[in-house]
Short mmCIF file of C-alpha atoms and ligand atoms in Angstrom, two decimals:
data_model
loop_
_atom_site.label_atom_id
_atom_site.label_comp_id
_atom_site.label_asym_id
_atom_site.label_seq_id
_atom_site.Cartn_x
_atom_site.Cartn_y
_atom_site.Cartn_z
CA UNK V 1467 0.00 0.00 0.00
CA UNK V 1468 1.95 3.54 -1.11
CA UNK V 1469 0.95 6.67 0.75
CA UNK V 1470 -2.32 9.05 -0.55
CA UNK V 1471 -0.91 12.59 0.45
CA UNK V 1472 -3.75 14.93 1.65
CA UNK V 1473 -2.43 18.16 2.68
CA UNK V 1474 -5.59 18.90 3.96
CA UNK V 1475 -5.79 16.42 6.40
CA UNK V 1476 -3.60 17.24 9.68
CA UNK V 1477 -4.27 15.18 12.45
CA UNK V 1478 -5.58 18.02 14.35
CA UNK V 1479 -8.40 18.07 11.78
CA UNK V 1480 -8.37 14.32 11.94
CA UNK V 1481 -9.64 14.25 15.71
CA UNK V 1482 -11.77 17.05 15.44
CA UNK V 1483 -13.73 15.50 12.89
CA UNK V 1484 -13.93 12.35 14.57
CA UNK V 1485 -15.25 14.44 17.90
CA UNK V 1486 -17.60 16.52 16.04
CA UNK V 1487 -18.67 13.05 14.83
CA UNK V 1488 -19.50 11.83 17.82
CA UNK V 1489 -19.06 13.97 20.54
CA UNK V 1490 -19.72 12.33 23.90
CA UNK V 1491 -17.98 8.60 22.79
CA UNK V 1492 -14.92 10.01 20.86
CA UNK V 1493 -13.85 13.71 22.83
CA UNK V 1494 -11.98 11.92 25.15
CA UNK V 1495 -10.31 9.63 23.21
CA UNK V 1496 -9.34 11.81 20.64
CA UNK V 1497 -8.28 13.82 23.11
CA UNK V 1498 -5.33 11.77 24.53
CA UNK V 1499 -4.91 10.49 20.65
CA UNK V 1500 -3.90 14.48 20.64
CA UNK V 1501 -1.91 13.98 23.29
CA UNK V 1502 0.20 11.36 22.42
CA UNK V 1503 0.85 13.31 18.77
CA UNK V 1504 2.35 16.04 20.44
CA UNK V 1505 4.57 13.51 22.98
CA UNK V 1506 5.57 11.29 19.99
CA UNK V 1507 7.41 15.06 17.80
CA UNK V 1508 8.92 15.65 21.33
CA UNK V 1509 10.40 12.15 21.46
CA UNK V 1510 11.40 12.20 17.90
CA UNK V 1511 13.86 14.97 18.29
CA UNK V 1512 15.39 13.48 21.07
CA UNK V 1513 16.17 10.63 19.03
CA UNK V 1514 17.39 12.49 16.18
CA UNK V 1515 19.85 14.37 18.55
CA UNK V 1516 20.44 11.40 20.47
CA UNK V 1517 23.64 10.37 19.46
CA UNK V 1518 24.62 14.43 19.79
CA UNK V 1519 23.10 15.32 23.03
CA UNK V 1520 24.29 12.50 24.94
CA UNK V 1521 21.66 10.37 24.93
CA UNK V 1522 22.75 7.03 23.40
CA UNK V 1523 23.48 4.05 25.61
CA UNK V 1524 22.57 2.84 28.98
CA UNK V 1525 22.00 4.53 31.99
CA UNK V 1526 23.55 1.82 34.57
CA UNK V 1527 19.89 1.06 36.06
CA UNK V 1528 17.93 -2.43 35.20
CA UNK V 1529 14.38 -2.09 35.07
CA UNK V 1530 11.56 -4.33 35.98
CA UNK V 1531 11.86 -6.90 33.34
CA UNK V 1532 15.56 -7.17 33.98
CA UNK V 1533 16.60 -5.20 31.36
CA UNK V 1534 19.02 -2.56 30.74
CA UNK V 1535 17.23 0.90 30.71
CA UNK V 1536 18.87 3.21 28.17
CA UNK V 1537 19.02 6.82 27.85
CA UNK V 1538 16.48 7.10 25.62
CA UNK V 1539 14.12 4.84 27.54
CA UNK V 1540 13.74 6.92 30.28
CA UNK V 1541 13.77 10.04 28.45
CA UNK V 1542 11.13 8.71 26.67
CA UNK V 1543 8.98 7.36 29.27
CA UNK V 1544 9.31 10.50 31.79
CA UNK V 1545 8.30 12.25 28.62
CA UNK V 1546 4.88 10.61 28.55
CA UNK V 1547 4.43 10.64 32.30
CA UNK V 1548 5.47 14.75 32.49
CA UNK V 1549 3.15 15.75 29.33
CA UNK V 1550 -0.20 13.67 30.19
CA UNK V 1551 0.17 15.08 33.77
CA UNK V 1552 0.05 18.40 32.63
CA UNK V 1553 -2.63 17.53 29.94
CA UNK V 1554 -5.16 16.27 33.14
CA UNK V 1555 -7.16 13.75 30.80
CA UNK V 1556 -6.17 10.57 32.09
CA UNK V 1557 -6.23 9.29 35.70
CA UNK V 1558 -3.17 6.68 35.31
CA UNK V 1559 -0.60 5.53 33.44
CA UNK V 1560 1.15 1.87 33.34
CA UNK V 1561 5.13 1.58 31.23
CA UNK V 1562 6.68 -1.13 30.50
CA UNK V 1563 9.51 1.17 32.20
CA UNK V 1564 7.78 1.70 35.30
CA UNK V 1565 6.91 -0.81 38.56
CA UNK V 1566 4.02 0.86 39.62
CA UNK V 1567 1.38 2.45 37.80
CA UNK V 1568 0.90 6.47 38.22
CA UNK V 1569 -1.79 8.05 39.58
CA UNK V 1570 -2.56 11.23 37.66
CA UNK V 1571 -4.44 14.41 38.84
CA UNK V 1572 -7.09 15.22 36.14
CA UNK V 1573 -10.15 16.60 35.65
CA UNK V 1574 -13.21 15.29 36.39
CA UNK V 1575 -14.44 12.46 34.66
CA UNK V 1576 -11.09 11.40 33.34
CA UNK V 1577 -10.45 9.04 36.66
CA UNK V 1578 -11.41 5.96 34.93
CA UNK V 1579 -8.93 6.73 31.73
CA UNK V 1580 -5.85 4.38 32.07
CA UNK V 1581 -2.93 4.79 29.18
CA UNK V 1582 -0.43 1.35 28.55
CA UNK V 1583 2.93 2.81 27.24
CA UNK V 1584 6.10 1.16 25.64
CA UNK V 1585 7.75 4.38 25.89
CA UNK V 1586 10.56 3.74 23.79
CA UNK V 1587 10.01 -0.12 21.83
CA UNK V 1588 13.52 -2.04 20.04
CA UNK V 1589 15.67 -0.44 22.98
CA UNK V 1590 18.61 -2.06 21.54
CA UNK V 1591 18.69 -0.82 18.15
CA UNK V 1592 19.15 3.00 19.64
CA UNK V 1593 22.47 3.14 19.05
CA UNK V 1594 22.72 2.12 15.63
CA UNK V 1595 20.21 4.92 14.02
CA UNK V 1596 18.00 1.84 13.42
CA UNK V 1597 14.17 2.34 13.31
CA UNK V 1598 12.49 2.30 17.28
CA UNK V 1599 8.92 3.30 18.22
CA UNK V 1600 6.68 3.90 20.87
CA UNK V 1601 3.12 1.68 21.66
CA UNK V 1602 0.28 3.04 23.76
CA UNK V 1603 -3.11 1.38 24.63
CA UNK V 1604 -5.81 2.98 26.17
CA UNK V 1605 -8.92 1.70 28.81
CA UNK V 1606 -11.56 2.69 30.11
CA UNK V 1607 -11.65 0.75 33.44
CA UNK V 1608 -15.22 0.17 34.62
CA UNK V 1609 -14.34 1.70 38.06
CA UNK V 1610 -11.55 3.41 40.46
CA UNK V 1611 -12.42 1.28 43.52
CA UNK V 1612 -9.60 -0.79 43.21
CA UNK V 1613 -6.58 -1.39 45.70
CA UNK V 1614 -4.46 -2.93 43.03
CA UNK V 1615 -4.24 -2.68 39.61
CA UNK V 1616 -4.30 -5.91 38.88
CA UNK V 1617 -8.12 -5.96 39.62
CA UNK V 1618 -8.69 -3.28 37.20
CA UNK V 1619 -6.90 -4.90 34.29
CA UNK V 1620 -8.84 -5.62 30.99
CA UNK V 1621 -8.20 -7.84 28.23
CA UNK V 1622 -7.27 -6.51 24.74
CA UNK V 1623 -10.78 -6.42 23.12
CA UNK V 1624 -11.69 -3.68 25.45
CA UNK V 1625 -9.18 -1.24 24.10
CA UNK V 1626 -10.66 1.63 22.93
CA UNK V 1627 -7.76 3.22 21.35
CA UNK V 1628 -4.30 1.58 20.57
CA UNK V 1629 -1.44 2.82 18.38
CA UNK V 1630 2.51 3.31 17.65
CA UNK V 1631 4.73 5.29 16.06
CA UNK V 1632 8.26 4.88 14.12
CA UNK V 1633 10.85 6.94 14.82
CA UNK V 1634 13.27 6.10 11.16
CA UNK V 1635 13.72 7.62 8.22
CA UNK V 1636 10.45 9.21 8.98
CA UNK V 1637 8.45 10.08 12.09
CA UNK V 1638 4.99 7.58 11.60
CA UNK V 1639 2.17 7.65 14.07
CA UNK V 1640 -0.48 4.71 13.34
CA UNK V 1641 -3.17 4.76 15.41
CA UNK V 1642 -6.87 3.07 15.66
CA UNK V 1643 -9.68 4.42 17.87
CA UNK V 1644 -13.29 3.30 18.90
CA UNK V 1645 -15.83 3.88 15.40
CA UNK V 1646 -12.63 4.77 13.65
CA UNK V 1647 -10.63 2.52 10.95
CA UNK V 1648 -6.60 2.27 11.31
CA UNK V 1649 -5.10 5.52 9.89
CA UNK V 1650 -1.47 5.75 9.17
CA UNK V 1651 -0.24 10.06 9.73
CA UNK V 1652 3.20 10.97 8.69
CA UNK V 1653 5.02 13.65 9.90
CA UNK V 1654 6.10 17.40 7.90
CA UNK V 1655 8.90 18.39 9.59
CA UNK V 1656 8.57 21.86 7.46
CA UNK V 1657 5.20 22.40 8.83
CA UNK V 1658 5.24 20.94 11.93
CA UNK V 1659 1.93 18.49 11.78
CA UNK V 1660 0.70 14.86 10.78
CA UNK V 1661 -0.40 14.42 7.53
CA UNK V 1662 -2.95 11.63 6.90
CA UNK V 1663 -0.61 9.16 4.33
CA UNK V 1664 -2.26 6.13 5.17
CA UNK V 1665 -6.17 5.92 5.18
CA UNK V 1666 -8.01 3.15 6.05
CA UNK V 1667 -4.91 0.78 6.05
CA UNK V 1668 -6.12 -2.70 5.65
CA UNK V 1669 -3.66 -5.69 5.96
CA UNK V 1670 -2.94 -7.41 3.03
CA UNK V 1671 -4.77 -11.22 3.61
CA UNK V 1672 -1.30 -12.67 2.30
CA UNK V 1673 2.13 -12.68 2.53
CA UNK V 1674 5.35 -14.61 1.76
CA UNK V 1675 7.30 -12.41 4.21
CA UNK V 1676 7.70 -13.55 8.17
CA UNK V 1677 9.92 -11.98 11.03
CA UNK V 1678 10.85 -14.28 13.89
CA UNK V 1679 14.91 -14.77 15.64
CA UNK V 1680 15.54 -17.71 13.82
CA UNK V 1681 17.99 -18.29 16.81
CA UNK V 1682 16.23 -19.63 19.15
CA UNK V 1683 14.71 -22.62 16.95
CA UNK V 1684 16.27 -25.13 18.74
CA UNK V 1685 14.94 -23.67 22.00
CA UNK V 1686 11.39 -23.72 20.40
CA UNK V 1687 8.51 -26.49 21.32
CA UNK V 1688 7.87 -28.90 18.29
CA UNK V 1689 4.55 -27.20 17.32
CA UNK V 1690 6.50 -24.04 16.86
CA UNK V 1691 9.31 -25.13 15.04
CA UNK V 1692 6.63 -27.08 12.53
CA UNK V 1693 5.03 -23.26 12.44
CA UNK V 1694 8.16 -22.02 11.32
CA UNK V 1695 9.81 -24.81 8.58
CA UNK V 1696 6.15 -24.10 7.32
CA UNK V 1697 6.61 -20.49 7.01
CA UNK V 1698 10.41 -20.99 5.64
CA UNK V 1699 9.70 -23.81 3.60
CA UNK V 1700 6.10 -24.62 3.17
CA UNK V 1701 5.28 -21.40 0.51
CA UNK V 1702 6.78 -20.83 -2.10
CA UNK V 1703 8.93 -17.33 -2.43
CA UNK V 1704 9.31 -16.76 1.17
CA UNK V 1705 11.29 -14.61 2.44
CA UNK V 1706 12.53 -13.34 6.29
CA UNK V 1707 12.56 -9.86 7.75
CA UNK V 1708 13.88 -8.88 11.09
CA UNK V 1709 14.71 -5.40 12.68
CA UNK V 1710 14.59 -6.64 15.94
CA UNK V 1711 12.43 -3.46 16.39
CA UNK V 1712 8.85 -4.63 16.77
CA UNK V 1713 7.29 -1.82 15.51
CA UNK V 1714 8.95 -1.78 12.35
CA UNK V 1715 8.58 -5.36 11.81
CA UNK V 1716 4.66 -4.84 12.50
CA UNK V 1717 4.58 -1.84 10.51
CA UNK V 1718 6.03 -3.64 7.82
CA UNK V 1719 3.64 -6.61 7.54
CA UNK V 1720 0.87 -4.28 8.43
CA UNK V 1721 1.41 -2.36 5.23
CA UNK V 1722 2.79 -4.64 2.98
CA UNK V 1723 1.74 -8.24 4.29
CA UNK V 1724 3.47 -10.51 6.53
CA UNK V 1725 3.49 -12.17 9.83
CA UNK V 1726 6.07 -11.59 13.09
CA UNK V 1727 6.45 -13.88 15.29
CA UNK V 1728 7.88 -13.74 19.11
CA UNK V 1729 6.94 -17.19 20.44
CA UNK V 1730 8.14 -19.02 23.58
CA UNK V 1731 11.32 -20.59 24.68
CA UNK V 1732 13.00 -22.60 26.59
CA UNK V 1733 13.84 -20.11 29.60
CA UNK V 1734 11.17 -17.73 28.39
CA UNK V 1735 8.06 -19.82 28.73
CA UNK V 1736 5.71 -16.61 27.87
CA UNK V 1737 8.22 -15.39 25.16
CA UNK V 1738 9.41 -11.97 25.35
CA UNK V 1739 6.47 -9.30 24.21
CA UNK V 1740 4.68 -7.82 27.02
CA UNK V 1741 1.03 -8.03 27.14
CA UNK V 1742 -0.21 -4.71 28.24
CA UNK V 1743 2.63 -2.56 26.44
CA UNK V 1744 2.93 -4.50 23.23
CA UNK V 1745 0.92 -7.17 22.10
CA UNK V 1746 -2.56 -6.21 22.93
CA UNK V 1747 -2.43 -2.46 21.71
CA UNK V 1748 -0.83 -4.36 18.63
CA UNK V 1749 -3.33 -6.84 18.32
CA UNK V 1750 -6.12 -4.83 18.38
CA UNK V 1751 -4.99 -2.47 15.93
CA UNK V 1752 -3.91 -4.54 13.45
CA UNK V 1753 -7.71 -6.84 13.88
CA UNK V 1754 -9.42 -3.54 13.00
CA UNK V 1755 -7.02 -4.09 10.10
CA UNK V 1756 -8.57 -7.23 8.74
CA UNK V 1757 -5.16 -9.22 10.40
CA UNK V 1758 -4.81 -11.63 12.98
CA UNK V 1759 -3.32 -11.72 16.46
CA UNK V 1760 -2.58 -15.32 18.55
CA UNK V 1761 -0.08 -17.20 21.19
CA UNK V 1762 -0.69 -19.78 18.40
CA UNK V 1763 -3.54 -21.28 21.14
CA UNK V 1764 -5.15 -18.24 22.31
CA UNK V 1765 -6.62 -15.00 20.66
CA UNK V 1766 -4.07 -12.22 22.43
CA UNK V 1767 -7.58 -10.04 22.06
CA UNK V 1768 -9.05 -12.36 24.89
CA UNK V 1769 -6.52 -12.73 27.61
CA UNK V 1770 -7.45 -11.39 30.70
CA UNK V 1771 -3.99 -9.48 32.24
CA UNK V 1772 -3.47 -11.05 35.81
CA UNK V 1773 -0.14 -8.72 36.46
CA UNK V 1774 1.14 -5.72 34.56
CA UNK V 1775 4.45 -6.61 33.22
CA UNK V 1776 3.22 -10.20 31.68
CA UNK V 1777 4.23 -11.73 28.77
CA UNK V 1778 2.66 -13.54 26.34
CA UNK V 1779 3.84 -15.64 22.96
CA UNK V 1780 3.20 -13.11 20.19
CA UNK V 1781 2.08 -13.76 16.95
CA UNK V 1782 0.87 -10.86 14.86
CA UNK V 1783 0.01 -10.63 10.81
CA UNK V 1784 -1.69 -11.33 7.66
CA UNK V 1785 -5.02 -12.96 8.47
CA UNK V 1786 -4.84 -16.17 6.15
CA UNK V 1787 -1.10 -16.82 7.49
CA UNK V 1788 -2.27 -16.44 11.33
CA UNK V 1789 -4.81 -18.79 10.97
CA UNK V 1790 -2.54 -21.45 9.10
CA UNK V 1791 -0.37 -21.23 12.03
CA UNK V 1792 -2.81 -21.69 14.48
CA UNK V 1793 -4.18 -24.82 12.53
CA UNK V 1794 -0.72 -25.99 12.72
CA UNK V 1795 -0.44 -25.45 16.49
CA UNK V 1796 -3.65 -27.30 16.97
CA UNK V 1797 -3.21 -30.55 15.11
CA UNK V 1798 0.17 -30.44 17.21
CA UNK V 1799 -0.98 -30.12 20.86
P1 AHM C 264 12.10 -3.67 24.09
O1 AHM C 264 10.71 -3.14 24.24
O2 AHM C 264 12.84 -3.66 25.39
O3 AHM C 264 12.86 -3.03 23.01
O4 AHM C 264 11.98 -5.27 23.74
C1 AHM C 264 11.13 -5.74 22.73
C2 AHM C 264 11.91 -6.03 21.46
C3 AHM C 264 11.02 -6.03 20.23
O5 AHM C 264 10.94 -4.74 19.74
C4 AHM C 264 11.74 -6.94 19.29
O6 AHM C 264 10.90 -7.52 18.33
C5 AHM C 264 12.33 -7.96 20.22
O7 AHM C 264 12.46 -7.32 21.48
C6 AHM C 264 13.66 -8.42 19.77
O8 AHM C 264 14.15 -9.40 20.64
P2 AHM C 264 15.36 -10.39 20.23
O9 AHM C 264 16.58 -9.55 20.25
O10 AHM C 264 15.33 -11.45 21.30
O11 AHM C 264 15.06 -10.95 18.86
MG1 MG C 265 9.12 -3.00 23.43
#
């Protein structure tokens, strides 16, 4: 799918016209859609700079999933945290670089609003100018009367806005939202705004092309190295792709056709893709898209999060190939 420039439509129109639309459903949402627009340019220039400003490798701290937090990371993530404080239309916020969720003062009515965030996704390509991203998911949770957040955690189908951007050759901002289709908004540095590139993006049904780390086959179960001779062997033409960045591997097959896979292994029985920050937000968006999203035994749309920072085997892509795979899983239970 190649871009359909409208210079008419900035994403400021975008989400007014999706408000005026429907006003009581879609003002908030669009609202924080807004929101994350602005946060997503801020983030951008930081990693343009980066490698100037100081801001390229790690900071010596390991974060909750054991993992090295890098400059950018944090920048990235305090970025969110300082700008929807100020903004006052959201009453929490959940990182994949945080413990704890935040509390946020807002304004009335916003309480129940809670934002998912990987601030700053494909950490470990920042150093080599290679294409990263940020993911955000938003909820509605059905109350505030909660002592932990685990209790107010929702599964992916209740998303009711979801999105990422790619921070490469071009700043990319792909977002769905509730009564909306998945709209793909590129950024003009010369005039500052989001330009709707990308309307109505639907996923291609098929695709020769698949992303996985080959590296870890022999680490794989037997159903899910039968998943991927099929995909490598089983078509004809195919052909691999791997950043190592998911959201350029997902933007990838989302415009062009494909499937990426992060699936369990041995020492990483959930895989590596976190549920809240990554694969839901992911998964819904790109099932808006006409695409599929799986473990390869379970929709990711329908688990129910029991902790924040869980994992979950992540399989994301053209519909007809997700749904060969998960044939293939099930005649190998
Ligand atoms: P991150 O959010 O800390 O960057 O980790 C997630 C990333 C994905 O973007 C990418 O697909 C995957 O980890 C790559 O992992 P691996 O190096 O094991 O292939
Ligand atoms: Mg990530």
């Amino acid at each position: 799918m190649g871009p359909v420039i409208s210079d008419n439509i900035t994403l400021e129109n975008y989400l007014a016209d999706a408000e005026n639309a429907s006003p009581e459903n879609q003002s908030q949402i669009a609202q924080v859609v807004g929101v994350v627009g602005k946060i997503l340019k801020r983030i951008y220039k930081s990693v343009q700079r980066a490698s100037l400003a100081g801001l390229t490798g790690d900071t010596g701290a390991i974060n909750i999933q054991g993992e090295e937090v890098q400059k950018l990371d944090e920048f990235a993530n305090q970025t969110f945290v300082d700008v929807f404080k100020q903004a006052g239309i959201i009453g929490y916020i959940i990182s994949e670089e945080m413990n704890e969720v935040v509390r946020l003062d807002c304004r009335e009515g916003s309480e129940n609003y809670l934002l998912t965030v990987d601030p700053l996704d494909g950490s470990s390509n920042i150093d080599v100018n290679v294409t990263i991203g940020s993911i955000f998911g938003l909820y509605k949770l059905d109350n505030t009367d909660w002592s932990d957040i685990r209790e107010a955690l929702q599964p992916g189908n209740k998303l009711i806005a979801s999105g990422y951007s790619l921070y490469g050759s071009a700043l990319d901002f792909v977002f769905w939202m509730r009564g909306s289709t998945v709209n793909g908004f590129v950024y003009d540095i010369d005039g500052g705004e989001f330009i709707l590139a990308y309307p109505d993006i639907k996923i291609p049904t098929e695709s020769r092309i698949y992303s996985v780390n080959a590296a870890n086959y022999e680490f794989w179960d037997k159903p899910t190295q039968k998943v991927v001779d099929y995909l490598r062997t089983g078509r004809k033409e195919s052909t691999t792709r791997y950043v190592g960045s998911l959201v350029a591997d997902f933007h990838r097959s989302l415009l062009k056709g494909g499937v990426y896979l992060y699936p369990a292994h041995d020492g990483a029985p959930c895989g590596k893709i976190r549920l809240l920050y990554e694969a839901a937000p992911l998964a819904k968006l790109i099932t808006e898209a006409g695409g599929g999203a799986t473990t390869g035994r379970e929709k990711i749309l329908d688990i129910a999060p029991t902790a924040p920072h869980q994992r979950c085997p992540t399989i994301l892509g053209s519909a007809k190939v997700v749904a060969e795979i998960e044939r293939i899983y099930r005649e190998n239970n």
